[in-house]
Structure formats: C-alpha cells, structure tokens
Tab-separated table of C-alpha atoms in Angstrom:
chain	number	residue	atom	x	y	z
U	3	SER	CA	-56.629	-90.626	-4.915
U	4	GLN	CA	-52.908	-90.120	-4.612
U	5	THR	CA	-51.424	-87.035	-3.005
U	6	ILE	CA	-47.870	-85.947	-2.417
U	7	HIS	CA	-46.687	-83.687	0.373
U	8	GLN	CA	-43.486	-81.745	0.808
U	9	TRP	CA	-42.270	-79.636	3.668
U	10	PRO	CA	-41.241	-77.106	4.469
U	11	ALA	CA	-42.590	-74.873	1.702
U	12	THR	CA	-39.808	-72.343	2.083
U	13	LEU	CA	-36.503	-72.447	3.892
U	14	VAL	CA	-33.668	-70.000	4.443
U	15	GLN	CA	-30.473	-71.575	5.707
U	16	PRO	CA	-26.921	-70.285	6.210
U	17	VAL	CA	-23.986	-71.767	4.350
U	18	GLY	CA	-22.574	-74.770	6.185
U	19	SER	CA	-25.801	-75.673	7.948
U	20	PRO	CA	-27.512	-79.063	7.555
U	21	LEU	CA	-30.610	-79.708	5.483
U	22	SER	CA	-33.502	-82.108	5.674
U	23	LEU	CA	-36.423	-81.991	3.242
U	24	GLU	CA	-39.215	-84.494	3.505
U	25	CYS	CA	-41.592	-85.897	0.931
U	26	THR	CA	-44.476	-88.273	1.614
U	27	VAL	CA	-46.941	-89.884	-0.737
U	28	GLU	CA	-50.451	-91.079	0.077
U	29	GLY	CA	-52.775	-93.365	-1.833
U	30	THR	CA	-50.219	-95.595	-3.507
U	31	SER	CA	-47.844	-98.305	-2.402
U	32	ASN	CA	-44.198	-98.837	-3.345
U	33	PRO	CA	-44.058	-95.944	-5.792
U	34	ASN	CA	-40.912	-94.912	-7.629
U	35	LEU	CA	-39.909	-91.575	-6.110
U	36	TYR	CA	-37.743	-88.740	-7.408
U	37	TRP	CA	-35.982	-85.626	-6.159
U	38	TYR	CA	-35.366	-82.767	-8.585
U	39	ARG	CA	-33.849	-79.326	-8.215
U	40	GLN	CA	-34.772	-76.349	-10.351
U	41	ALA	CA	-32.683	-73.204	-10.493
U	42	ALA	CA	-34.469	-69.953	-11.309
U	43	GLY	CA	-35.602	-69.887	-14.949
U	44	ARG	CA	-34.098	-73.279	-15.701
U	45	GLY	CA	-35.268	-76.814	-16.339
U	46	LEU	CA	-35.380	-79.578	-13.748
U	47	GLN	CA	-32.237	-81.398	-12.686
U	48	LEU	CA	-32.787	-84.982	-11.538
U	49	LEU	CA	-30.950	-85.544	-8.251
U	50	PHE	CA	-32.054	-88.930	-6.913
U	51	TYR	CA	-34.582	-91.633	-7.593
U	52	SER	CA	-35.725	-94.598	-5.562
U	53	VAL	CA	-37.501	-97.782	-6.565
U	54	GLY	CA	-38.030	-99.009	-3.015
U	55	ILE	CA	-37.129	-98.766	0.675
U	56	GLY	CA	-33.398	-98.248	1.089
U	57	GLN	CA	-32.815	-98.191	-2.675
U	58	ILE	CA	-31.402	-94.873	-3.846
U	59	SER	CA	-29.763	-93.971	-7.137
U	60	SER	CA	-27.871	-90.721	-7.559
U	61	GLU	CA	-27.820	-88.927	-10.874
U	62	VAL	CA	-25.512	-86.039	-10.039
U	63	PRO	CA	-22.534	-86.108	-7.623
U	64	GLN	CA	-22.906	-83.377	-5.034
U	65	ASN	CA	-23.067	-82.737	-1.317
U	66	LEU	CA	-26.656	-83.935	-1.139
U	67	SER	CA	-27.902	-87.357	-0.125
U	68	ALA	CA	-31.254	-89.075	-0.091
U	69	SER	CA	-32.865	-91.768	1.985
U	70	ARG	CA	-36.046	-93.768	1.840
U	71	PRO	CA	-36.745	-95.085	5.327
U	72	GLN	CA	-40.357	-96.004	4.591
U	73	ASP	CA	-42.299	-97.031	1.513
U	74	ARG	CA	-43.925	-93.639	1.011
U	75	GLN	CA	-41.271	-91.374	2.518
U	76	PHE	CA	-38.339	-89.833	0.691
U	77	ILE	CA	-35.871	-87.530	2.421
U	78	LEU	CA	-33.278	-85.215	0.922
U	79	SER	CA	-30.387	-84.220	3.171
U	80	SER	CA	-27.152	-82.355	3.334
U	81	LYS	CA	-24.560	-82.118	6.085
U	82	LYS	CA	-23.252	-78.727	4.971
U	83	LEU	CA	-25.114	-76.508	2.547
U	84	LEU	CA	-23.396	-74.537	-0.192
U	85	LEU	CA	-24.621	-71.344	-1.821
U	86	SER	CA	-25.091	-73.344	-5.019
U	87	ASP	CA	-27.643	-75.564	-3.270
U	88	SER	CA	-30.224	-72.782	-3.456
U	89	GLY	CA	-33.166	-73.645	-5.646
U	90	PHE	CA	-36.633	-75.103	-5.888
U	91	TYR	CA	-36.676	-78.730	-4.748
U	92	LEU	CA	-39.374	-80.976	-6.108
U	93	CYS	CA	-40.379	-84.491	-5.167
U	94	ALA	CA	-42.342	-86.663	-7.581
U	95	TRP	CA	-43.893	-90.107	-7.715
U	96	GLU	CA	-44.300	-92.203	-10.818
U	97	GLY	CA	-47.621	-93.344	-12.210
U	98	GLU	CA	-48.669	-96.415	-14.160
U	99	ILE	CA	-47.489	-95.158	-17.549
U	100	TYR	CA	-44.303	-93.766	-16.002
U	101	GLU	CA	-45.617	-90.234	-15.922
U	102	GLN	CA	-44.584	-88.217	-12.903
U	103	TYR	CA	-46.696	-86.333	-10.382
U	104	PHE	CA	-44.988	-83.562	-8.487
U	105	GLY	CA	-45.374	-82.171	-5.018
U	106	PRO	CA	-45.710	-78.470	-4.174
U	107	GLY	CA	-41.960	-78.037	-3.800
U	108	THR	CA	-39.605	-76.452	-1.273
U	109	ARG	CA	-37.900	-73.187	-2.092
U	110	LEU	CA	-34.474	-73.193	-0.451
U	111	THR	CA	-32.342	-70.096	-0.129
U	112	VAL	CA	-28.834	-70.560	1.180
U	113	THR	CA	-27.360	-67.323	2.533
T	27	LEU	CA	-31.685	-90.685	-24.544
T	28	ALA	CA	-33.304	-88.780	-27.375
T	29	LYS	CA	-32.526	-85.079	-27.321
T	30	THR	CA	-35.472	-82.731	-27.716
T	31	THR	CA	-35.595	-79.260	-29.219
T	32	GLN	CA	-38.418	-76.826	-28.493
T	33	PRO	CA	-38.901	-73.115	-29.139
T	34	ILE	CA	-37.754	-71.073	-26.170
T	35	SER	CA	-40.901	-68.970	-26.089
T	36	MET	CA	-44.215	-68.378	-27.864
T	37	ASP	CA	-46.883	-65.713	-27.672
T	38	SER	CA	-50.591	-66.157	-28.235
T	39	TYR	CA	-53.916	-64.462	-27.576
T	40	GLU	CA	-56.856	-65.690	-25.621
T	41	GLY	CA	-59.172	-67.947	-27.600
T	42	GLN	CA	-56.544	-69.013	-30.113
T	43	GLU	CA	-55.312	-72.537	-30.684
T	44	VAL	CA	-51.648	-72.942	-29.778
T	45	ASN	CA	-49.371	-75.555	-31.289
T	46	ILE	CA	-45.989	-76.218	-29.699
T	47	THR	CA	-43.670	-78.416	-31.728
T	48	CYS	CA	-40.898	-80.547	-30.314
T	49	SER	CA	-38.148	-82.093	-32.445
T	50	HIS	CA	-36.638	-85.427	-31.424
T	51	ASN	CA	-34.741	-86.715	-34.442
T	52	ASN	CA	-33.041	-89.617	-32.675
T	53	ILE	CA	-36.108	-91.019	-30.956
T	54	ALA	CA	-35.784	-94.738	-30.265
T	55	THR	CA	-38.295	-97.429	-31.095
T	56	ASN	CA	-39.353	-97.872	-27.472
T	57	ASP	CA	-39.487	-94.156	-26.628
T	58	TYR	CA	-42.701	-92.401	-25.669
T	59	ILE	CA	-43.389	-88.671	-25.864
T	60	THR	CA	-44.660	-86.935	-22.741
T	61	TRP	CA	-45.640	-83.314	-22.169
T	62	TYR	CA	-45.789	-81.408	-18.891
T	63	GLN	CA	-47.005	-77.935	-17.931
T	64	GLN	CA	-45.404	-75.860	-15.197
T	65	PHE	CA	-46.699	-72.688	-13.559
T	66	PRO	CA	-44.364	-70.432	-11.546
T	67	SER	CA	-43.492	-71.784	-8.103
T	68	GLN	CA	-45.249	-75.087	-8.786
T	69	GLY	CA	-44.089	-78.510	-9.856
T	70	PRO	CA	-44.718	-79.658	-13.430
T	71	ARG	CA	-48.089	-81.193	-14.196
T	72	PHE	CA	-48.480	-84.166	-16.519
T	73	ILE	CA	-50.553	-83.223	-19.578
T	74	ILE	CA	-50.427	-86.013	-22.139
T	75	GLN	CA	-48.387	-88.943	-23.408
T	76	GLY	CA	-48.292	-90.681	-26.749
T	77	TYR	CA	-46.389	-93.073	-28.966
T	78	LYS	CA	-47.738	-92.458	-32.455
T	79	THR	CA	-50.547	-90.779	-34.447
T	80	LYS	CA	-52.879	-88.725	-32.271
T	81	VAL	CA	-53.796	-88.702	-28.619
T	82	THR	CA	-56.467	-86.442	-27.150
T	83	ASN	CA	-57.646	-85.796	-23.620
T	84	GLU	CA	-59.667	-83.092	-21.919
T	85	VAL	CA	-56.718	-80.717	-21.826
T	86	ALA	CA	-54.796	-81.114	-25.076
T	87	SER	CA	-54.053	-83.120	-28.178
T	88	LEU	CA	-50.749	-84.639	-29.157
T	89	PHE	CA	-49.941	-85.176	-32.828
T	90	ILE	CA	-47.108	-87.505	-33.771
T	91	PRO	CA	-46.230	-88.068	-37.461
T	92	ALA	CA	-45.375	-91.479	-38.823
T	93	ASP	CA	-41.590	-90.970	-38.580
T	94	ARG	CA	-41.979	-89.836	-34.912
T	95	LYS	CA	-39.109	-87.374	-35.292
T	96	SER	CA	-41.286	-84.579	-33.996
T	97	SER	CA	-44.470	-84.057	-32.052
T	98	THR	CA	-46.930	-81.207	-31.627
T	99	LEU	CA	-48.826	-80.323	-28.500
T	100	SER	CA	-52.065	-78.570	-29.386
T	101	LEU	CA	-53.894	-76.449	-26.817
T	102	PRO	CA	-57.389	-75.463	-28.005
T	103	ARG	CA	-58.704	-71.974	-27.259
T	104	VAL	CA	-56.090	-70.909	-24.729
T	105	SER	CA	-56.852	-68.589	-21.847
T	106	LEU	CA	-54.623	-66.368	-19.724
T	107	SER	CA	-54.295	-69.217	-17.245
T	108	ASP	CA	-52.510	-71.325	-19.854
T	109	THR	CA	-49.473	-69.053	-19.550
T	110	ALA	CA	-46.820	-71.509	-18.382
T	111	VAL	CA	-43.732	-73.431	-19.394
T	112	TYR	CA	-44.351	-76.560	-21.444
T	113	TYR	CA	-41.846	-79.407	-21.457
T	114	CYS	CA	-41.491	-82.126	-24.078
T	115	LEU	CA	-39.811	-85.293	-22.843
T	116	VAL	CA	-38.820	-88.374	-24.794
T	117	GLY	CA	-37.803	-91.591	-23.138
T	118	PRO	CA	-38.505	-95.302	-22.831
T	119	ASN	CA	-41.672	-96.274	-21.053
T	120	THR	CA	-39.728	-98.208	-18.436
T	121	GLY	CA	-39.261	-95.676	-15.715
T	122	GLY	CA	-39.195	-91.928	-15.513
T	123	PHE	CA	-35.655	-91.826	-14.176
T	124	LYS	CA	-34.425	-91.990	-17.773
T	125	THR	CA	-36.212	-88.788	-18.777
T	126	ILE	CA	-34.701	-85.318	-18.828
T	127	PHE	CA	-36.508	-82.024	-18.406
T	128	GLY	CA	-34.972	-79.393	-20.684
T	129	ALA	CA	-35.633	-75.659	-20.646
T	130	GLY	CA	-39.113	-76.072	-22.135
T	131	THR	CA	-41.225	-73.559	-24.064
T	132	ARG	CA	-42.472	-70.485	-22.256
T	133	LEU	CA	-45.971	-69.699	-23.527
T	134	PHE	CA	-47.376	-66.200	-22.964
T	135	VAL	CA	-51.106	-65.796	-23.494
T	136	LYS	CA	-52.233	-62.210	-23.893
T	137	ALA	CA	-55.699	-60.717	-23.481
C-alpha cells in the first residue's frame, strides 16, 4: 500500500532563516505530488505541484520554491523565511481517480 | 473552475444522519465532485467522489441530482469522532492541481 511521509513534524524558525521540508512517497511510481499550506482555521492553499522529476508548477508567487530530485521525493524550500510563511504544510500524492492523499503535515512557526 | 458554496458550520448529535449540501451552480460537463474530511492537525482524507446520481461506500453516500448544480454528502449515524471539517471540491477529472479547497463545513457532533 502507498504511504506518504513528511518531516519534520514541527519546526520553529526565526525570520530570515532558510527552510527545507521533505516529502517522500512509498508504494507508487511517478505520482503527481502537491504542496499545500494551511493557515489556522482556513482552507488549503495550493503552492506547487509536480508531474515528474524536475517538473514543478507554481500556483502562488512567493518566497518559496519546490524541487523534485527523485521520483518519490518532493522538497519545499525557502532562502529567507517571512512571518507570513507560518502555517501547516501538507504534501499530497494523487491517486488513480485524481483524488489526493495527504501526509501528516509539518507545522511551521516563524518567529 | 466551478465555485462551491457550503455551510460554514453544522451541529448534530450522536446517532443522527448528517447531510451536508454543497452548491456548484457553474459545474462543467467534465467536472467531478469530491469530498474530503479533515481532523485538527491532520491532512484532509479522501471520502468519496461522484459524477451523477448516487455513490455509496463504507463511510458515506453522495447524492447528486440530475442538474448536478448541487451535491449532498450523507454521513449515517454520526459519532463524536466524525467532528471535523468537510470539504466539497469540484473539478475536472484530469488532475487534482485544478481543484481548490475552500473553507469547508465544520461539523460538530455532540453527545
């Protein structure tokens, strides 16, 4: 069966520091992968999606970037965090009927 | 993309059937309707997807009238553990990157 991992689970970072969040998927090959951010009490904001290695599409301009160095690995990065980058970051992979399966998430607090 | 409208919140009691309606007046011919459930500090979980009439699985039923301008998620005999946010999404069945998670419906199940 397919599983999706995200780490770290929680992160507290100062403003201006770099960020790297990792997502890996097991049990499926060449999945479509997604990064979302959720602010407290709000819906999900799609940040990036990827249909394959090295193929990244950005939905919202911001100081975040994403990379897909391997088939089942999706990384979210930032060179300098802003206070507004705080939130709950979720990675998801896409199933056969285009439904999405989410990882456990990373709660990021920028101080 | 078809815009969806859901109630912000609903209350219910244990053992009752809960129906959450989603309006999507400008749904396109190739759009599918997908519902997700999200618990606090977790990623959304796929519940059910449908195109027309009725779809049922072990968790819920999805009712879609002939004009497809609305849909109703039915949760039979809810329990306290069904307290969550429920999202209705409408989009083409060609890739989840075209779907948008709104604010959802916050369901409170009381004892």
